[in-house]
C-alpha positions as a printed Julia matrix, in Angstrom:
96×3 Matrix{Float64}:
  25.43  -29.32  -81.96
  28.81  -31.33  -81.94
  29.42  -34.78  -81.91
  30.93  -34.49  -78.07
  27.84  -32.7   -77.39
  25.75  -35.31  -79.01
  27.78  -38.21  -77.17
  27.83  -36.73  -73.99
  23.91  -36.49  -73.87
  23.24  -39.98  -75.47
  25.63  -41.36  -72.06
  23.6   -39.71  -69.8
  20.33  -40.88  -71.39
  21.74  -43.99  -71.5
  22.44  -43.92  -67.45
  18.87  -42.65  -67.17
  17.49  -45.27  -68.78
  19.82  -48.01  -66.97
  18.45  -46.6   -64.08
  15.07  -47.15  -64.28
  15.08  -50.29  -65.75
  17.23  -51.25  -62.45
  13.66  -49.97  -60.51
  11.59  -51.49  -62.95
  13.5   -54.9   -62.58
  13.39  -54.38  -58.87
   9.5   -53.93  -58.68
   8.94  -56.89  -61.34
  10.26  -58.76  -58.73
   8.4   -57.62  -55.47
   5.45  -58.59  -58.1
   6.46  -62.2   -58.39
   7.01  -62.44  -54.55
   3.21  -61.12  -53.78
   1.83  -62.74  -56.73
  -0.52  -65.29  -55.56
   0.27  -67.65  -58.05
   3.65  -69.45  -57.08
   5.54  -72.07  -58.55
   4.87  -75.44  -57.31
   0.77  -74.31  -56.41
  -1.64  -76.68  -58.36
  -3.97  -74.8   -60.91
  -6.81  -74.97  -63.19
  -7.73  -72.92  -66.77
 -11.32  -72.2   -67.45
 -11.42  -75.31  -69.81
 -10.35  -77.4   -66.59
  -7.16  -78.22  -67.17
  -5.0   -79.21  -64.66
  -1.33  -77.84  -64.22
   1.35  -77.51  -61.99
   3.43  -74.2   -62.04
   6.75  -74.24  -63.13
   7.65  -70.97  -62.75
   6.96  -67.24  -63.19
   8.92  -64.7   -64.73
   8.84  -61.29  -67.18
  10.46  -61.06  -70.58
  11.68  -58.04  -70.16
  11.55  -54.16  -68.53
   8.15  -53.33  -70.71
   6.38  -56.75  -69.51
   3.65  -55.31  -67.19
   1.91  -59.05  -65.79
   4.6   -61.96  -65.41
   4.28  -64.91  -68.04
   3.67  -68.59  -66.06
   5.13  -71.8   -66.79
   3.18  -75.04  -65.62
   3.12  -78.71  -66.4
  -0.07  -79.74  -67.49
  -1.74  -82.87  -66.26
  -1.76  -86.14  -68.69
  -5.11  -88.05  -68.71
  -3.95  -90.14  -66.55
  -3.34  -87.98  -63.94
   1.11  -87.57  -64.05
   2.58  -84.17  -65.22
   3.88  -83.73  -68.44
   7.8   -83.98  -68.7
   7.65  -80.09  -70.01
   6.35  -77.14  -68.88
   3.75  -74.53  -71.38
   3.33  -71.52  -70.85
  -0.37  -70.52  -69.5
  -2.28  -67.67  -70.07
  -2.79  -66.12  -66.95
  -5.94  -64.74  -66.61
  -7.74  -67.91  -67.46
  -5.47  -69.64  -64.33
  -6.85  -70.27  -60.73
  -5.11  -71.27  -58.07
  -6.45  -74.17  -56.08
  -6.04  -74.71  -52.36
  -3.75  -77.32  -51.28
């Protein structure tokens, strides 16, 4: 095989591959618009923890459940100035 041939298939896996990260990138986001976690939504963690979400987003293409953002409530009941990130299976939503 010659280098042009070599080239010319590494571009089109390339355009593949751009491709379907465009789709992945696409459904990531229909995920965080049906997730029923949104930012702004009060919360609690299973050690009952308070927090409010920040927001929600993916690191990248291979991320398959977004990563979320919240401020966590002070003892004294105000936010803290910074959001953490939460784990977010051990998040519930509460009703406002």
């Amino acid at each position: 095989m010659t280098q042009e041939e070599i080239k010319e298939r590494l571009r089109a896996l390339v355009n593949k591959k751009k491709v379907i990260d465009l789709e992945i990138e696409k459904l990531q986001d229909e995920c965080l618009a049906n997730y029923p976690i949104q930012p702004g939504d009060k919360c609690v963690d299973k050690e009952g923890r308070f927090y409010l979400v920040d927001r929600l987003l993916f690191w990248d293409t291979s991320s398959i459940f977004p990563t979320i953002f919240a401020y966590p409530q002070k003892k004294d009941g105000t936010l803290h100035k910074r959001s953490e990130q939460v784990s977010n299976d051990g998040i519930t939503k509460i009703n406002k």
